[in-house]
Tab-separated table of C-alpha atoms in Angstrom:
chain	number	residue	atom	x	y	z
A	1	UNK	CA	15.435	-145.038	-20.668
A	2	UNK	CA	12.430	-146.604	-22.379
A	3	UNK	CA	12.135	-149.129	-19.497
A	4	UNK	CA	9.445	-148.682	-16.833
A	5	UNK	CA	8.552	-150.539	-13.658
A	6	UNK	CA	5.724	-152.275	-15.534
A	7	UNK	CA	8.114	-154.243	-17.748
A	8	UNK	CA	10.878	-154.869	-15.293
A	9	UNK	CA	11.212	-155.450	-11.582
A	10	UNK	CA	14.562	-153.731	-11.701
A	11	UNK	CA	14.704	-150.084	-10.625
A	12	UNK	CA	13.276	-147.721	-13.249
A	13	UNK	CA	16.075	-146.426	-15.497
A	14	UNK	CA	14.550	-142.952	-15.616
A	15	UNK	CA	14.509	-142.793	-11.844
A	16	UNK	CA	18.124	-143.916	-11.759
A	17	UNK	CA	18.991	-141.190	-14.245
A	18	UNK	CA	17.105	-138.595	-12.233
A	19	UNK	CA	18.964	-139.768	-9.137
A	20	UNK	CA	22.297	-139.342	-10.885
A	21	UNK	CA	21.297	-135.838	-11.999
A	22	UNK	CA	21.209	-134.749	-8.377
A	23	UNK	CA	24.970	-134.420	-8.573
A	24	UNK	CA	24.987	-132.643	-11.947
A	25	UNK	CA	26.375	-129.480	-10.376
A	26	UNK	CA	29.623	-131.381	-9.852
A	27	UNK	CA	29.812	-132.790	-13.374
A	28	UNK	CA	32.527	-131.653	-15.717
A	29	UNK	CA	31.639	-129.672	-18.843
A	30	UNK	CA	32.412	-132.700	-20.993
A	31	UNK	CA	30.049	-134.891	-18.958
A	32	UNK	CA	27.208	-132.380	-19.342
A	33	UNK	CA	27.634	-132.171	-23.131
A	34	UNK	CA	27.881	-135.962	-23.453
A	35	UNK	CA	24.747	-136.432	-21.344
A	36	UNK	CA	22.806	-134.103	-23.641
A	37	UNK	CA	24.200	-135.866	-26.686
A	38	UNK	CA	23.027	-139.255	-25.360
A	39	UNK	CA	19.533	-137.867	-24.739
A	40	UNK	CA	19.215	-137.104	-28.469
A	41	UNK	CA	18.519	-140.779	-29.204
A	42	UNK	CA	15.261	-140.647	-27.213
A	43	UNK	CA	14.580	-136.939	-27.084
A	44	UNK	CA	10.764	-136.985	-26.595
A	45	UNK	CA	11.027	-139.287	-23.555
A	46	UNK	CA	13.955	-137.340	-22.126
A	47	UNK	CA	12.042	-134.075	-22.538
A	48	UNK	CA	8.834	-135.358	-20.970
A	49	UNK	CA	10.718	-136.704	-17.969
A	50	UNK	CA	12.368	-133.330	-17.330
A	51	UNK	CA	15.876	-134.723	-17.746
A	52	UNK	CA	16.698	-132.470	-20.710
A	53	UNK	CA	15.578	-129.362	-18.845
A	54	UNK	CA	17.917	-130.143	-15.955
A	55	UNK	CA	20.857	-130.732	-18.271
A	56	UNK	CA	20.107	-127.566	-20.275
A	57	UNK	CA	19.823	-125.464	-17.140
A	58	UNK	CA	23.231	-126.626	-15.988
A	59	UNK	CA	24.818	-126.275	-19.436
A	60	UNK	CA	23.570	-122.716	-19.975
A	61	UNK	CA	24.562	-121.847	-16.425
A	62	UNK	CA	28.129	-122.951	-17.141
A	63	UNK	CA	28.220	-120.837	-20.302
A	64	UNK	CA	26.981	-117.690	-18.573
A	65	UNK	CA	29.222	-117.988	-15.524
A	66	UNK	CA	32.456	-119.472	-16.878
A	67	UNK	CA	35.416	-117.291	-17.796
A	68	UNK	CA	36.791	-117.027	-21.310
A	69	UNK	CA	39.180	-119.866	-20.442
A	70	UNK	CA	37.749	-123.183	-21.585
A	71	UNK	CA	36.957	-125.608	-18.748
A	72	UNK	CA	38.097	-128.397	-21.004
A	73	UNK	CA	39.674	-128.993	-24.392
A	74	UNK	CA	37.558	-128.575	-27.455
A	75	UNK	CA	35.878	-131.626	-28.911
A	76	UNK	CA	38.008	-133.316	-31.533
A	77	UNK	CA	34.911	-133.934	-33.658
A	78	UNK	CA	34.420	-130.237	-34.283
A	79	UNK	CA	37.969	-128.990	-34.315
A	80	UNK	CA	38.188	-129.116	-38.118
A	81	UNK	CA	36.231	-125.916	-38.652
A	82	UNK	CA	36.932	-122.300	-37.850
A	83	UNK	CA	34.392	-119.610	-38.529
A	84	UNK	CA	33.809	-116.056	-37.355
A	85	UNK	CA	30.917	-113.728	-38.086
A	86	UNK	CA	30.886	-109.971	-38.075
A	87	UNK	CA	28.335	-108.027	-36.072
A	88	UNK	CA	27.434	-104.390	-35.844
A	89	UNK	CA	26.730	-104.563	-32.150
A	90	UNK	CA	28.135	-101.910	-29.868
A	91	UNK	CA	29.040	-104.582	-27.333
A	92	UNK	CA	32.629	-104.319	-26.167
A	93	UNK	CA	35.407	-106.334	-27.777
A	94	UNK	CA	35.693	-108.485	-24.677
A	95	UNK	CA	32.043	-109.530	-24.691
A	96	UNK	CA	32.113	-110.097	-28.463
A	97	UNK	CA	34.908	-112.661	-28.159
A	98	UNK	CA	33.861	-113.879	-24.719
A	99	UNK	CA	32.916	-117.505	-24.013
A	100	UNK	CA	33.541	-118.719	-27.563
A	101	UNK	CA	35.169	-121.819	-26.089
A	102	UNK	CA	31.793	-123.584	-26.094
A	103	UNK	CA	31.090	-123.079	-29.817
A	104	UNK	CA	33.015	-126.127	-31.009
A	105	UNK	CA	31.675	-128.386	-28.268
A	106	UNK	CA	28.022	-127.722	-29.136
A	107	UNK	CA	28.120	-127.853	-32.942
A	108	UNK	CA	28.169	-131.666	-32.776
A	109	UNK	CA	24.615	-131.652	-31.369
A	110	UNK	CA	21.582	-132.021	-33.613
A	111	UNK	CA	19.315	-129.116	-34.503
A	112	UNK	CA	16.618	-130.063	-31.956
A	113	UNK	CA	19.148	-129.884	-29.136
A	114	UNK	CA	20.498	-126.586	-30.435
A	115	UNK	CA	17.001	-125.133	-30.555
A	116	UNK	CA	16.430	-126.116	-26.918
A	117	UNK	CA	19.791	-124.676	-25.850
A	118	UNK	CA	19.320	-121.356	-27.656
A	119	UNK	CA	15.778	-120.817	-26.395
A	120	UNK	CA	17.026	-121.519	-22.878
A	121	UNK	CA	19.879	-119.038	-23.374
A	122	UNK	CA	17.511	-116.350	-24.653
A	123	UNK	CA	15.179	-116.881	-21.688
A	124	UNK	CA	18.161	-116.329	-19.389
A	125	UNK	CA	19.102	-113.082	-21.197
A	126	UNK	CA	22.340	-114.347	-22.683
A	127	UNK	CA	23.909	-111.729	-24.987
A	128	UNK	CA	22.097	-111.869	-28.350
A	129	UNK	CA	25.290	-110.995	-30.209
A	130	UNK	CA	26.969	-114.092	-28.815
A	131	UNK	CA	23.913	-116.228	-29.584
A	132	UNK	CA	23.743	-115.045	-33.203
A	133	UNK	CA	27.473	-115.634	-33.706
A	134	UNK	CA	27.088	-119.181	-32.483
A	135	UNK	CA	24.106	-119.823	-34.774
A	136	UNK	CA	26.074	-118.648	-37.819
A	137	UNK	CA	28.972	-120.824	-36.680
A	138	UNK	CA	26.615	-123.791	-36.285
A	139	UNK	CA	24.991	-123.454	-39.713
A	140	UNK	CA	28.416	-123.178	-41.327
A	141	UNK	CA	29.441	-126.401	-39.628
A	142	UNK	CA	26.238	-128.156	-40.723
A	143	UNK	CA	26.789	-127.239	-44.366
A	144	UNK	CA	30.282	-128.645	-44.045
A	145	UNK	CA	29.178	-132.010	-42.638
A	146	UNK	CA	25.432	-132.692	-43.034
A	147	UNK	CA	23.137	-134.242	-45.641
A	148	UNK	CA	20.729	-132.112	-47.696
A	149	UNK	CA	17.775	-132.919	-45.430
A	150	UNK	CA	19.805	-132.106	-42.330
A	151	UNK	CA	20.968	-128.847	-43.906
A	152	UNK	CA	17.396	-127.814	-44.679
A	153	UNK	CA	16.152	-128.664	-41.192
A	154	UNK	CA	19.082	-126.923	-39.502
A	155	UNK	CA	18.674	-123.823	-41.682
A	156	UNK	CA	14.972	-123.478	-40.910
A	157	UNK	CA	15.617	-123.840	-37.177
A	158	UNK	CA	18.529	-121.379	-37.216
A	159	UNK	CA	16.547	-118.769	-39.193
A	160	UNK	CA	13.642	-119.144	-36.766
A	161	UNK	CA	16.006	-118.631	-33.814
A	162	UNK	CA	17.732	-115.634	-35.407
A	163	UNK	CA	14.327	-114.097	-36.071
A	164	UNK	CA	13.641	-114.149	-32.319
A	165	UNK	CA	16.774	-112.105	-31.552
A	166	UNK	CA	17.266	-108.360	-31.548
A	167	UNK	CA	17.850	-107.290	-35.171
A	168	UNK	CA	20.883	-105.176	-34.315
A	169	UNK	CA	22.651	-108.290	-33.012
A	170	UNK	CA	22.298	-110.207	-36.287
A	171	UNK	CA	24.919	-109.671	-39.006
A	172	UNK	CA	23.458	-108.635	-42.371
A	173	UNK	CA	26.506	-110.028	-44.165
A	174	UNK	CA	26.070	-113.429	-42.517
A	175	UNK	CA	22.353	-113.471	-43.348
A	176	UNK	CA	23.270	-113.039	-47.013
A	177	UNK	CA	25.637	-115.983	-46.533
A	178	UNK	CA	22.738	-118.155	-45.370
A	179	UNK	CA	20.612	-116.913	-48.274
A	180	UNK	CA	23.228	-117.970	-50.809
A	181	UNK	CA	24.176	-121.363	-49.412
A	182	UNK	CA	20.542	-122.333	-48.861
A	183	UNK	CA	19.307	-121.354	-52.333
A	184	UNK	CA	19.054	-124.998	-53.429
A	185	UNK	CA	17.352	-126.341	-50.291
A	186	UNK	CA	13.713	-125.439	-51.046
A	187	UNK	CA	13.207	-123.767	-47.676
A	188	UNK	CA	9.669	-123.358	-46.392
A	189	UNK	CA	7.839	-120.194	-47.405
A	190	UNK	CA	7.781	-118.992	-43.798
A	191	UNK	CA	11.528	-119.528	-43.367
A	192	UNK	CA	12.441	-117.715	-46.569
A	193	UNK	CA	10.070	-114.868	-45.740
A	194	UNK	CA	11.666	-114.406	-42.323
A	195	UNK	CA	15.165	-114.536	-43.770
A	196	UNK	CA	14.330	-111.904	-46.386
A	197	UNK	CA	12.587	-109.769	-43.766
A	198	UNK	CA	15.672	-109.772	-41.517
A	199	UNK	CA	17.908	-108.820	-44.440
A	200	UNK	CA	15.495	-106.168	-45.676
A	201	UNK	CA	15.250	-104.457	-42.292
A	202	UNK	CA	18.980	-103.672	-42.488
A	203	UNK	CA	19.509	-103.537	-46.251
A	204	UNK	CA	21.298	-100.211	-45.814
A	205	UNK	CA	24.236	-102.278	-44.501
A	206	UNK	CA	24.406	-104.383	-47.674
A	207	UNK	CA	26.766	-104.017	-50.631
A	208	UNK	CA	26.060	-104.220	-54.353
A	209	UNK	CA	27.628	-107.691	-54.492
A	210	UNK	CA	25.150	-108.840	-51.823
A	211	UNK	CA	22.220	-107.813	-54.027
A	212	UNK	CA	23.475	-109.460	-57.209
A	213	UNK	CA	21.723	-112.769	-56.551
A	214	UNK	CA	21.224	-114.814	-59.751
A	215	UNK	CA	17.614	-115.327	-60.791
A	216	UNK	CA	16.050	-118.699	-60.081
A	217	UNK	CA	15.344	-121.153	-62.865
A	218	UNK	CA	12.386	-120.088	-64.980
A	219	UNK	CA	12.904	-116.363	-64.452
A	220	UNK	CA	13.568	-114.171	-67.471
A	221	UNK	CA	16.057	-111.755	-65.934
A	222	UNK	CA	19.689	-112.389	-65.010
A	223	UNK	CA	19.275	-111.281	-61.400
A	224	UNK	CA	16.533	-111.871	-58.854
A	225	UNK	CA	14.881	-108.448	-58.987
A	226	UNK	CA	11.871	-109.617	-56.967
A	227	UNK	CA	14.198	-110.449	-54.088
A	228	UNK	CA	15.624	-106.919	-54.021
A	229	UNK	CA	12.146	-105.405	-54.246
A	230	UNK	CA	11.194	-107.535	-51.242
A	231	UNK	CA	14.210	-106.228	-49.320
A	232	UNK	CA	13.217	-102.627	-50.023
A	233	UNK	CA	9.625	-103.301	-48.982
A	234	UNK	CA	10.803	-104.798	-45.675
A	235	UNK	CA	13.091	-101.828	-45.077
A	236	UNK	CA	10.330	-99.296	-45.702
A	237	UNK	CA	7.879	-101.210	-43.516
A	238	UNK	CA	10.134	-100.371	-40.562
A	239	UNK	CA	8.558	-96.903	-40.720
A	240	UNK	CA	10.045	-94.382	-38.320
A	241	UNK	CA	12.946	-96.652	-37.464
A	242	UNK	CA	14.476	-95.953	-40.882
A	243	UNK	CA	16.261	-92.616	-40.569
A	244	UNK	CA	16.787	-90.317	-43.546
A	245	UNK	CA	20.501	-91.159	-43.516
A	246	UNK	CA	19.751	-94.880	-43.790
A	247	UNK	CA	17.132	-94.213	-46.466
A	248	UNK	CA	19.658	-92.302	-48.574
A	249	UNK	CA	22.159	-95.151	-48.220
A	250	UNK	CA	19.527	-97.498	-49.617
A	251	UNK	CA	18.836	-94.999	-52.412
A	252	UNK	CA	22.493	-94.989	-53.387
A	253	UNK	CA	22.590	-98.800	-53.241
A	254	UNK	CA	19.516	-99.169	-55.463
A	255	UNK	CA	21.018	-96.720	-57.985
A	256	UNK	CA	24.110	-98.944	-58.185
A	257	UNK	CA	21.844	-101.971	-58.612
A	258	UNK	CA	19.885	-100.215	-61.379
A	259	UNK	CA	23.113	-99.602	-63.274
A	260	UNK	CA	23.933	-103.325	-63.045
A	261	UNK	CA	20.558	-104.663	-64.181
A	262	UNK	CA	19.844	-102.005	-66.838
A	263	UNK	CA	21.918	-103.769	-69.571
A	264	UNK	CA	19.871	-106.971	-69.086
A	265	UNK	CA	17.935	-107.322	-72.340
A	266	UNK	CA	15.538	-109.789	-70.683
A	267	UNK	CA	14.501	-107.455	-67.860
A	268	UNK	CA	10.892	-106.412	-68.440
A	269	UNK	CA	9.955	-102.719	-68.277
A	270	UNK	CA	7.492	-103.376	-65.447
A	271	UNK	CA	10.261	-104.810	-63.250
A	272	UNK	CA	12.652	-101.992	-64.059
A	273	UNK	CA	9.951	-99.424	-63.281
A	274	UNK	CA	9.245	-101.195	-59.974
A	275	UNK	CA	12.907	-100.739	-59.059
A	276	UNK	CA	13.023	-97.044	-59.999
A	277	UNK	CA	9.826	-96.286	-58.068
A	278	UNK	CA	10.479	-98.525	-55.048
A	279	UNK	CA	11.828	-95.712	-52.861
A	280	UNK	CA	10.332	-92.333	-51.974
A	281	UNK	CA	11.751	-89.198	-53.602
A	282	UNK	CA	13.515	-88.242	-50.346
A	283	UNK	CA	15.873	-91.218	-50.763
A	284	UNK	CA	17.857	-89.333	-53.445
A	285	UNK	CA	19.394	-85.868	-53.440
A	286	UNK	CA	20.262	-86.255	-57.123
A	287	UNK	CA	18.606	-88.245	-59.900
A	288	UNK	CA	21.664	-88.250	-62.157
A	289	UNK	CA	22.505	-91.887	-61.374
A	290	UNK	CA	18.928	-92.968	-62.069
A	291	UNK	CA	18.952	-91.027	-65.342
A	292	UNK	CA	22.144	-92.782	-66.424
A	293	UNK	CA	20.660	-96.211	-65.589
A	294	UNK	CA	17.461	-95.403	-67.498
A	295	UNK	CA	19.541	-94.188	-70.441
A	296	UNK	CA	21.318	-97.572	-70.551
A	297	UNK	CA	18.021	-99.450	-70.243
A	298	UNK	CA	16.381	-97.492	-73.077
A	299	UNK	CA	19.420	-97.988	-75.288
A	300	UNK	CA	19.333	-101.765	-74.741
A	301	UNK	CA	15.530	-101.875	-75.118
A	302	UNK	CA	15.364	-99.672	-78.207
A	303	UNK	CA	12.199	-101.381	-79.484
A	304	UNK	CA	10.011	-100.067	-76.681
A	305	UNK	CA	7.094	-97.920	-77.767
A	306	UNK	CA	6.993	-94.200	-77.003
A	307	UNK	CA	4.420	-94.862	-74.284
A	308	UNK	CA	6.569	-97.568	-72.688
A	309	UNK	CA	9.605	-95.295	-72.745
A	310	UNK	CA	7.579	-92.565	-71.063
A	311	UNK	CA	6.522	-95.025	-68.350
A	312	UNK	CA	10.150	-96.044	-67.788
A	313	UNK	CA	11.068	-92.375	-67.274
A	314	UNK	CA	8.222	-91.698	-64.827
A	315	UNK	CA	10.432	-91.937	-61.722
A	316	UNK	CA	12.822	-89.153	-62.749
A	317	UNK	CA	12.554	-85.963	-60.749
A	318	UNK	CA	13.790	-83.454	-63.325
A	319	UNK	CA	14.309	-80.879	-60.613
A	320	UNK	CA	16.996	-83.132	-59.125
A	321	UNK	CA	18.938	-83.492	-62.368
A	322	UNK	CA	22.159	-81.555	-62.774
A	323	UNK	CA	22.462	-79.061	-65.613
A	324	UNK	CA	24.840	-81.450	-67.402
A	325	UNK	CA	22.313	-84.299	-67.229
A	326	UNK	CA	19.533	-82.050	-68.493
A	327	UNK	CA	21.654	-80.931	-71.428
A	328	UNK	CA	22.417	-84.563	-72.220
A	329	UNK	CA	18.759	-85.556	-71.931
A	330	UNK	CA	17.596	-82.739	-74.221
A	331	UNK	CA	19.759	-84.172	-77.014
A	332	UNK	CA	19.280	-87.845	-76.114
A	333	UNK	CA	17.394	-89.734	-78.822
A	334	UNK	CA	16.812	-92.677	-76.456
A	335	UNK	CA	14.321	-90.619	-74.457
A	336	UNK	CA	10.837	-89.585	-75.600
A	337	UNK	CA	10.499	-85.928	-76.621
A	338	UNK	CA	8.086	-85.256	-73.770
A	339	UNK	CA	10.799	-85.944	-71.195
A	340	UNK	CA	13.174	-83.537	-72.921
A	341	UNK	CA	10.556	-80.792	-72.611
A	342	UNK	CA	10.049	-81.590	-68.929
A	343	UNK	CA	13.790	-81.444	-68.319
A	344	UNK	CA	14.137	-78.104	-70.081
A	345	UNK	CA	11.181	-76.599	-68.239
A	346	UNK	CA	12.636	-77.811	-64.953
A	347	UNK	CA	15.990	-76.230	-65.714
A	348	UNK	CA	14.257	-73.051	-66.823
A	349	UNK	CA	12.560	-72.791	-63.442
A	350	UNK	CA	15.846	-73.533	-61.705
A	351	UNK	CA	17.641	-70.811	-63.670
A	352	UNK	CA	14.863	-68.319	-62.946
A	353	UNK	CA	15.254	-69.095	-59.275
A	354	UNK	CA	19.009	-68.546	-59.518
A	355	UNK	CA	18.478	-65.225	-61.268
A	356	UNK	CA	16.017	-64.081	-58.627
A	357	UNK	CA	18.422	-65.084	-55.875
A	358	UNK	CA	21.326	-63.318	-57.580
A	359	UNK	CA	19.286	-60.149	-58.054
A	360	UNK	CA	18.168	-60.289	-54.434
A	361	UNK	CA	21.753	-60.591	-53.242
A	362	UNK	CA	22.766	-57.738	-55.507
A	363	UNK	CA	20.000	-55.553	-54.082
A	364	UNK	CA	21.313	-56.342	-50.605
A	365	UNK	CA	24.707	-55.014	-51.627
A	366	UNK	CA	26.625	-58.231	-50.909
A	367	UNK	CA	30.117	-58.343	-52.442
A	368	UNK	CA	30.737	-61.798	-53.923
A	369	UNK	CA	34.374	-62.625	-54.449
A	370	UNK	CA	36.931	-65.042	-53.087
A	371	UNK	CA	36.609	-68.726	-52.164
A	372	UNK	CA	35.286	-68.165	-48.695
A	373	UNK	CA	32.139	-67.811	-46.647
A	374	UNK	CA	30.911	-64.240	-46.356
A	375	UNK	CA	28.485	-63.043	-43.718
A	376	UNK	CA	26.571	-59.910	-44.562
A	377	UNK	CA	23.397	-58.254	-43.527
A	378	UNK	CA	20.630	-56.715	-45.599
A	379	UNK	CA	19.122	-53.348	-44.665
A	380	UNK	CA	16.606	-55.140	-42.459
A	381	UNK	CA	19.413	-56.774	-40.480
A	382	UNK	CA	18.807	-60.312	-41.765
A	383	UNK	CA	22.004	-62.385	-41.938
A	384	UNK	CA	22.917	-64.182	-45.141
A	385	UNK	CA	25.652	-66.797	-45.343
A	386	UNK	CA	26.880	-67.369	-48.854
A	387	UNK	CA	29.626	-69.432	-50.433
A	388	UNK	CA	30.932	-67.914	-53.638
A	389	UNK	CA	33.565	-69.030	-56.117
A	390	UNK	CA	35.033	-65.808	-57.516
A	391	UNK	CA	31.583	-64.857	-58.780
A	392	UNK	CA	31.417	-61.741	-60.924
A	393	UNK	CA	27.719	-60.973	-60.466
A	394	UNK	CA	27.036	-58.755	-63.540
A	395	UNK	CA	28.850	-61.185	-65.852
A	396	UNK	CA	27.166	-64.254	-64.322
A	397	UNK	CA	23.786	-62.547	-64.629
A	398	UNK	CA	24.326	-62.006	-68.336
A	399	UNK	CA	25.451	-65.622	-68.811
A	400	UNK	CA	22.408	-66.925	-66.978
A	401	UNK	CA	20.076	-64.726	-68.996
A	402	UNK	CA	21.673	-65.851	-72.262
A	403	UNK	CA	21.425	-69.486	-71.272
A	404	UNK	CA	17.822	-69.024	-70.172
A	405	UNK	CA	16.941	-67.460	-73.530
A	406	UNK	CA	18.563	-70.397	-75.305
A	407	UNK	CA	16.541	-72.852	-73.257
A	408	UNK	CA	13.334	-70.908	-73.913
A	409	UNK	CA	14.105	-71.175	-77.632
A	410	UNK	CA	14.509	-74.939	-77.328
A	411	UNK	CA	11.245	-75.250	-75.413
A	412	UNK	CA	9.374	-73.228	-78.079
A	413	UNK	CA	10.785	-75.387	-80.886
A	414	UNK	CA	9.843	-78.590	-79.054
A	415	UNK	CA	6.339	-77.260	-78.420
A	416	UNK	CA	5.971	-76.602	-82.162
A	417	UNK	CA	7.040	-80.184	-82.898
A	418	UNK	CA	4.501	-81.547	-80.426
A	419	UNK	CA	1.764	-79.353	-81.905
A	420	UNK	CA	2.618	-80.606	-85.389
A	421	UNK	CA	2.531	-84.210	-84.172
A	422	UNK	CA	-0.858	-83.706	-82.531
A	423	UNK	CA	-2.253	-82.184	-85.757
A	424	UNK	CA	-1.019	-85.127	-87.842
A	425	UNK	CA	-2.425	-87.616	-85.345
A	426	UNK	CA	-5.812	-85.864	-85.434
A	427	UNK	CA	-5.844	-85.966	-89.248
A	428	UNK	CA	-4.939	-89.677	-89.207
A	429	UNK	CA	-7.788	-90.351	-86.798
A	430	UNK	CA	-10.230	-88.646	-89.179
A	431	UNK	CA	-9.059	-90.372	-92.360
A	432	UNK	CA	-8.581	-93.725	-90.621
A	433	UNK	CA	-5.190	-94.209	-92.178
A	434	UNK	CA	-1.775	-92.664	-92.259
A	435	UNK	CA	0.513	-92.282	-95.194
A	436	UNK	CA	3.424	-94.737	-94.777
A	437	UNK	CA	5.756	-92.513	-96.710
A	438	UNK	CA	5.096	-89.396	-94.685
A	439	UNK	CA	7.548	-88.323	-92.040
A	440	UNK	CA	8.081	-85.378	-89.782
A	441	UNK	CA	11.256	-83.391	-90.221
A	442	UNK	CA	12.422	-82.115	-86.883
A	443	UNK	CA	13.803	-78.581	-86.983
A	444	UNK	CA	17.255	-78.004	-85.615
A	445	UNK	CA	17.014	-76.554	-82.143
A	446	UNK	CA	18.558	-73.169	-81.626
A	447	UNK	CA	21.623	-73.106	-79.427
């Protein structure tokens, strides 16, 4: 094909090839694939002459029009591998398994040929689900047979092609597969950024195991926390496309991740804080799981200063803690005293609200008994729907009041301690020194 009429009086080989391509519509599938494979040896010349475009047009046309019955047997060179990828597409079962006969015949081609084929398929509106499944199949095959350089090149091309597809057609699970198997390939910054962006945009579909990626050499922590933070950033950058339901799934996932990384003694407070504050408050209905993770972290990192501990606790919304968690926090020596006060005040406000609601319901004359929904109306005709669990209102009121008084007592005692601490600190500031033997005895909180 490198011959021209200037170097030989014989007919130009390119022209002969172009002449033979006139009958390409009658070629068998095997002949089309073999022709494209032969062009790989002199790809630039074959592309510039238009030969590759003609072959690609015919090849893609066969794929889009053929039935799910293979026009020929699969290539023996690629019959050693079987691979299937999951997708979340709503495409029917038939279209999801349709035309897979060509997968094994095309995996033997190099990455440049695959790039040409896929871009041609996308331009002809071939189903993106099918395209993504083939690309995952192809990269799996390459990692089974190729050299390191070939793996890197193929991965960068495949990621670039996947990035051009509709995100809903690309499997999050399979993207994590590429991320793991390519960790040692030193992918380009652009390629890695695109891969992480695709994963991040659908991180709500991930599992905890997906996120537990070991940290790269030179990192202090056990797991790659920066990677997860990048995923969350990509997810949030989707803006309105991320529904509240998806956001809460990510919140639950990050809470599970926090529990896994909290025992890591090498994880710096700044990284842990970045994880706890990565999502908006609306991502969590309850902060109990976050509290438990922070409790573990503070226990492992017992040498943190009071200020550092306070910073670690900054993400907790005390209003979203259960009463049990607040009780635990108030007696938890791992947490700074300031957080205990905040928790108690929060619960005090919550209990006041409950008392007000209970008194309001009582004034409306609503009977509260039985495990069922009761619909009643106040004097003004307003409907109230309430779920009650055998609630004896007078007794519950007394219990709530007693508990509220107990919490007020605890708050007062803690305020006294803080006042005493502030006085001692002020005296130390004036004298310029503090007595090493002095200590503050904390009074026992009333119950």
